[in-house]
Short mmCIF file of C-alpha atoms in Angstrom, two decimals:
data_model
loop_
_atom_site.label_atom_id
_atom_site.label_comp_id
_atom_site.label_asym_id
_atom_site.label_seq_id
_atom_site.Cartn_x
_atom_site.Cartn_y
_atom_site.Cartn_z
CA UNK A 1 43.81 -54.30 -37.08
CA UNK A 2 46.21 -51.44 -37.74
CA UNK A 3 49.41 -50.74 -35.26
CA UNK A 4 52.95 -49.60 -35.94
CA UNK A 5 52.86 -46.89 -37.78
CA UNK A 6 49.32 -47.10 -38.87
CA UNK A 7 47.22 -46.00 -36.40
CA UNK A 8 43.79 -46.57 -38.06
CA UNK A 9 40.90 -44.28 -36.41
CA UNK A 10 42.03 -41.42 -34.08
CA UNK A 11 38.69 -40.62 -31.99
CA UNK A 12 37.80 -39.00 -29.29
CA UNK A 13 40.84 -37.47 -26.38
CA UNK A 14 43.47 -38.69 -29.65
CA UNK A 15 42.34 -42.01 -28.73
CA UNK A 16 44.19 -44.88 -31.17
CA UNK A 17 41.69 -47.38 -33.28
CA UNK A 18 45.68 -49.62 -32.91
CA UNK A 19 45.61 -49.46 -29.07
CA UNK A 20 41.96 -50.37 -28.72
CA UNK A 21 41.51 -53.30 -30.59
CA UNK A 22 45.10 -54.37 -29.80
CA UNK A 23 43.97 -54.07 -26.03
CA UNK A 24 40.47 -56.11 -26.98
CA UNK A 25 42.61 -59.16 -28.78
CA UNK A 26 44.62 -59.10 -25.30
CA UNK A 27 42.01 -59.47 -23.17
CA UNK A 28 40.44 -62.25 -25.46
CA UNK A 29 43.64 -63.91 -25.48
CA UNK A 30 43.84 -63.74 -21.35
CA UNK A 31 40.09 -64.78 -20.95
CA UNK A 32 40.55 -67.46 -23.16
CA UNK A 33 43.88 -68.64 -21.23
CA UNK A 34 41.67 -68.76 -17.60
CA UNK A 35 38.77 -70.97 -18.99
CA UNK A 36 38.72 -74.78 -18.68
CA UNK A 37 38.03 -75.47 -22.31
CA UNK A 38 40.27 -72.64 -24.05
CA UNK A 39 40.21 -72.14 -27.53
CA UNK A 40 43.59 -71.89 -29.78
CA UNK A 41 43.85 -68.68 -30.27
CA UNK A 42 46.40 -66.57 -32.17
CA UNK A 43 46.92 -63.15 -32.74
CA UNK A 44 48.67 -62.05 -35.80
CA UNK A 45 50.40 -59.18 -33.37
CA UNK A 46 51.02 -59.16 -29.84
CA UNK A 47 52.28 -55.70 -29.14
CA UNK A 48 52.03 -52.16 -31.03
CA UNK A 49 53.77 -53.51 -34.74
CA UNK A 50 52.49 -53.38 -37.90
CA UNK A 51 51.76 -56.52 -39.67
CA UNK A 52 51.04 -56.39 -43.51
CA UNK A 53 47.65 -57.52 -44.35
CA UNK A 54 48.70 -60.65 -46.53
CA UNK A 55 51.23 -61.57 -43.55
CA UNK A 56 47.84 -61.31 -41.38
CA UNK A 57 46.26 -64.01 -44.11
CA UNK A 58 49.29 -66.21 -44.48
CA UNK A 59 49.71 -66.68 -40.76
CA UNK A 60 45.59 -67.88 -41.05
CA UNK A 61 46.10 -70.16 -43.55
CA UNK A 62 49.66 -71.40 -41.99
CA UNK A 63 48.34 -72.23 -38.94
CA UNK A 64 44.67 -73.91 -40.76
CA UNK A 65 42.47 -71.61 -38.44
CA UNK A 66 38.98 -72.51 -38.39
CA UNK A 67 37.99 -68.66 -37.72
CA UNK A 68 39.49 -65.56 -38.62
CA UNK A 69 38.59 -62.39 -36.98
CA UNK A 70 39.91 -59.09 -37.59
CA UNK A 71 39.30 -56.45 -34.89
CA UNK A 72 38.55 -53.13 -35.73
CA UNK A 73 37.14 -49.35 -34.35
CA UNK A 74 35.03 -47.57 -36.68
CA UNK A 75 35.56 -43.43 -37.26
CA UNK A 76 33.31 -40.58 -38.81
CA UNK A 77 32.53 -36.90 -39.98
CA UNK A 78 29.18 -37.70 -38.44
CA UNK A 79 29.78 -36.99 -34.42
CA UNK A 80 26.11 -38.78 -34.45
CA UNK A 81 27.47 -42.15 -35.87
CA UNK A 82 26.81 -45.22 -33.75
CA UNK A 83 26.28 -48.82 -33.74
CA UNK A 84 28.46 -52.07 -34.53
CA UNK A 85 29.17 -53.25 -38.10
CA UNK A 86 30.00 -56.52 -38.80
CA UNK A 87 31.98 -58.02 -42.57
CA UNK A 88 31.80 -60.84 -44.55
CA UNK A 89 33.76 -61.22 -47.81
CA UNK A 90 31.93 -60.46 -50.61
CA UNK A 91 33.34 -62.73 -52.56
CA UNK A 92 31.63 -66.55 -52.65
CA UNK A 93 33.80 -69.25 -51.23
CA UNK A 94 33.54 -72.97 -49.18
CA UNK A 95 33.17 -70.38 -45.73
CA UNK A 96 30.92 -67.60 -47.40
CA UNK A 97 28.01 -68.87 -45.20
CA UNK A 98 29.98 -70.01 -42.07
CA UNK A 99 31.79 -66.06 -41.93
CA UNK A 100 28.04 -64.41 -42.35
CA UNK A 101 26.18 -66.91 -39.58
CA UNK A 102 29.50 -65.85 -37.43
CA UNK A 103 29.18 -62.25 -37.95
CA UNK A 104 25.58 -62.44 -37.17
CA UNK A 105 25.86 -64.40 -33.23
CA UNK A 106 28.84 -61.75 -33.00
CA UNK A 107 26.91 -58.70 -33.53
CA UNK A 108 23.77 -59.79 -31.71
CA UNK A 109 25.60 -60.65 -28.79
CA UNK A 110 27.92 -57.54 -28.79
CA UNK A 111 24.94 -55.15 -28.81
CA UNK A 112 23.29 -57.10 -26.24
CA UNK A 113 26.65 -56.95 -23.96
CA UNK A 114 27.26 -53.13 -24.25
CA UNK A 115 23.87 -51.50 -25.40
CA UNK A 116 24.80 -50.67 -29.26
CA UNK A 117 23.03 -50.80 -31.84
CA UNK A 118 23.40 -52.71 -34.91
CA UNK A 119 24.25 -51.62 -37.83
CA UNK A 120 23.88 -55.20 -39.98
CA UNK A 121 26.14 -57.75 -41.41
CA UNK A 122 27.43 -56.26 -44.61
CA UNK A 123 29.62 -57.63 -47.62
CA UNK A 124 32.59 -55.87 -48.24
CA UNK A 125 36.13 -57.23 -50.53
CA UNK A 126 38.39 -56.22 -47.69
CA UNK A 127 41.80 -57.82 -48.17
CA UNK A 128 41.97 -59.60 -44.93
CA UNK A 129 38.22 -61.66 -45.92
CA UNK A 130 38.67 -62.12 -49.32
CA UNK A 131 41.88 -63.91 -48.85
CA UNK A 132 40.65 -66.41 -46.07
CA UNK A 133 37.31 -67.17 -46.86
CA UNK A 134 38.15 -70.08 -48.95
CA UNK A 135 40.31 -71.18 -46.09
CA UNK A 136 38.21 -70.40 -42.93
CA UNK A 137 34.97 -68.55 -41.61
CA UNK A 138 36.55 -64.98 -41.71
CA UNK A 139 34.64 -61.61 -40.26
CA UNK A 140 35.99 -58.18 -39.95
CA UNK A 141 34.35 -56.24 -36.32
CA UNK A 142 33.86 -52.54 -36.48
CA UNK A 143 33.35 -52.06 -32.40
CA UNK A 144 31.78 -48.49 -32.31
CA UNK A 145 33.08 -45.05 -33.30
CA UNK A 146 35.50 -43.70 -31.82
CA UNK A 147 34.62 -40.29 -33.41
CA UNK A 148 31.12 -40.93 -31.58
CA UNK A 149 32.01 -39.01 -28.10
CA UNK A 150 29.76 -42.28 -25.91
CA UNK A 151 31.29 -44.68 -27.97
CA UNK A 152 34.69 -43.85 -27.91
CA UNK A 153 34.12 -42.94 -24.02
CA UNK A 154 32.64 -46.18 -23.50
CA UNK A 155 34.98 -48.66 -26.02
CA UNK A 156 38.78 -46.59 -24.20
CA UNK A 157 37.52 -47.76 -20.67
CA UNK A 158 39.75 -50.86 -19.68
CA UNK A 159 36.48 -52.74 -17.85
CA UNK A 160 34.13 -52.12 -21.20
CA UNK A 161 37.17 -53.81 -23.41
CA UNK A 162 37.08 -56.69 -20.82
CA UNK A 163 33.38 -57.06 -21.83
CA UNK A 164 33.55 -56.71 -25.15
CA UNK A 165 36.07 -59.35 -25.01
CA UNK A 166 33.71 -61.44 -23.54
CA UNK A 167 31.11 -61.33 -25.50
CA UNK A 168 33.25 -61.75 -28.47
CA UNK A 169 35.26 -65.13 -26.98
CA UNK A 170 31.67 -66.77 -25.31
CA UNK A 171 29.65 -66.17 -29.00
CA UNK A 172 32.67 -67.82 -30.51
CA UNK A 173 32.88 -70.63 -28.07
CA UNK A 174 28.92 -71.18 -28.52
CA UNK A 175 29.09 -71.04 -32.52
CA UNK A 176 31.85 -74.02 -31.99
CA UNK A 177 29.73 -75.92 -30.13
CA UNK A 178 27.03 -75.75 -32.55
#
């Protein structure tokens, strides 16, 4: 999500939703790279640029992705907010049920990795889902608050974004194999 000159979230310490999740898709992309089965993964940016949101869902349907996954930091007036959120489009397509079983093995294995708590699977008609859910699963990640001082502590430190890496690449591995 985000980068350029959109910066998304600014949390904690001026902290950058862009440089977080941009960070997280890296580390996916190396721990893919060092397993014996990797996947074929793309990201739709591979350094700080912005990258218009129907670019983001051409480049999914150009390259016929199975899964679509849009990385994200969540932000709030609430300094109390917590938890991980995960999207499905609202919108009713051929992938409608594969995106929301997705989100689902995501989130539970996210707040099992790192400790937070869930805040559901919820619908929304984000741009990025509703245009590639009749093409592939899609989900959009919210990975904590950034305006939530643990969180943001917890989601900046280079070894936690390794993890939640992890956990993101192994419950997409296992929902492949299923």
């Amino acid at each position: 999500g985000h980068g350029g000159k959109d910066s998304g979230a600014i949390g904690i310490k001026g902290i950058q939703e862009k440089d977080v999740v941009l960070s997280i898709a890296n580390a996916i992309l190396k721990l893919n790279n060092e397993m014996k089965k990797p996947l074929d993964i793309y990201l739709t940016r591979y350094s700080d640029t912005l990258i218009s949101l129907s670019d983001r869902t051409k480049l999914a349907k150009a390259l016929k992705a199975e899964l679509f996954v849009s990385l994200h930091c969540n932000h709030s007036e609430n300094p109390n907010a917590r938890g991980i959120e995960v999207y499905a489009s609202r919108k009713q397509k051929e992938f409608s049920k594969a995106s929301v079983f997705m989100g689902y093995q995501i989130e539970r294995a996210l707040c099992e990795a790192i400790g937070y708590g869930s805040r559901g699977v919820k619908f929304a008609n984000f741009q990025v889902l509703r245009e590639t859910v009749e093409y592939c699963a899609s989900i959009l990640l919210e990975l904590g608050f950034l305006s939530n001082k643990d969180e943001g502590s917890y989601i900046s430190d280079n070894n936690n974004m390794e993890r939640i890496a992890l956990s993101i690449l192994l419950s997409i591995q296992k929902s492949i194999e299923l």
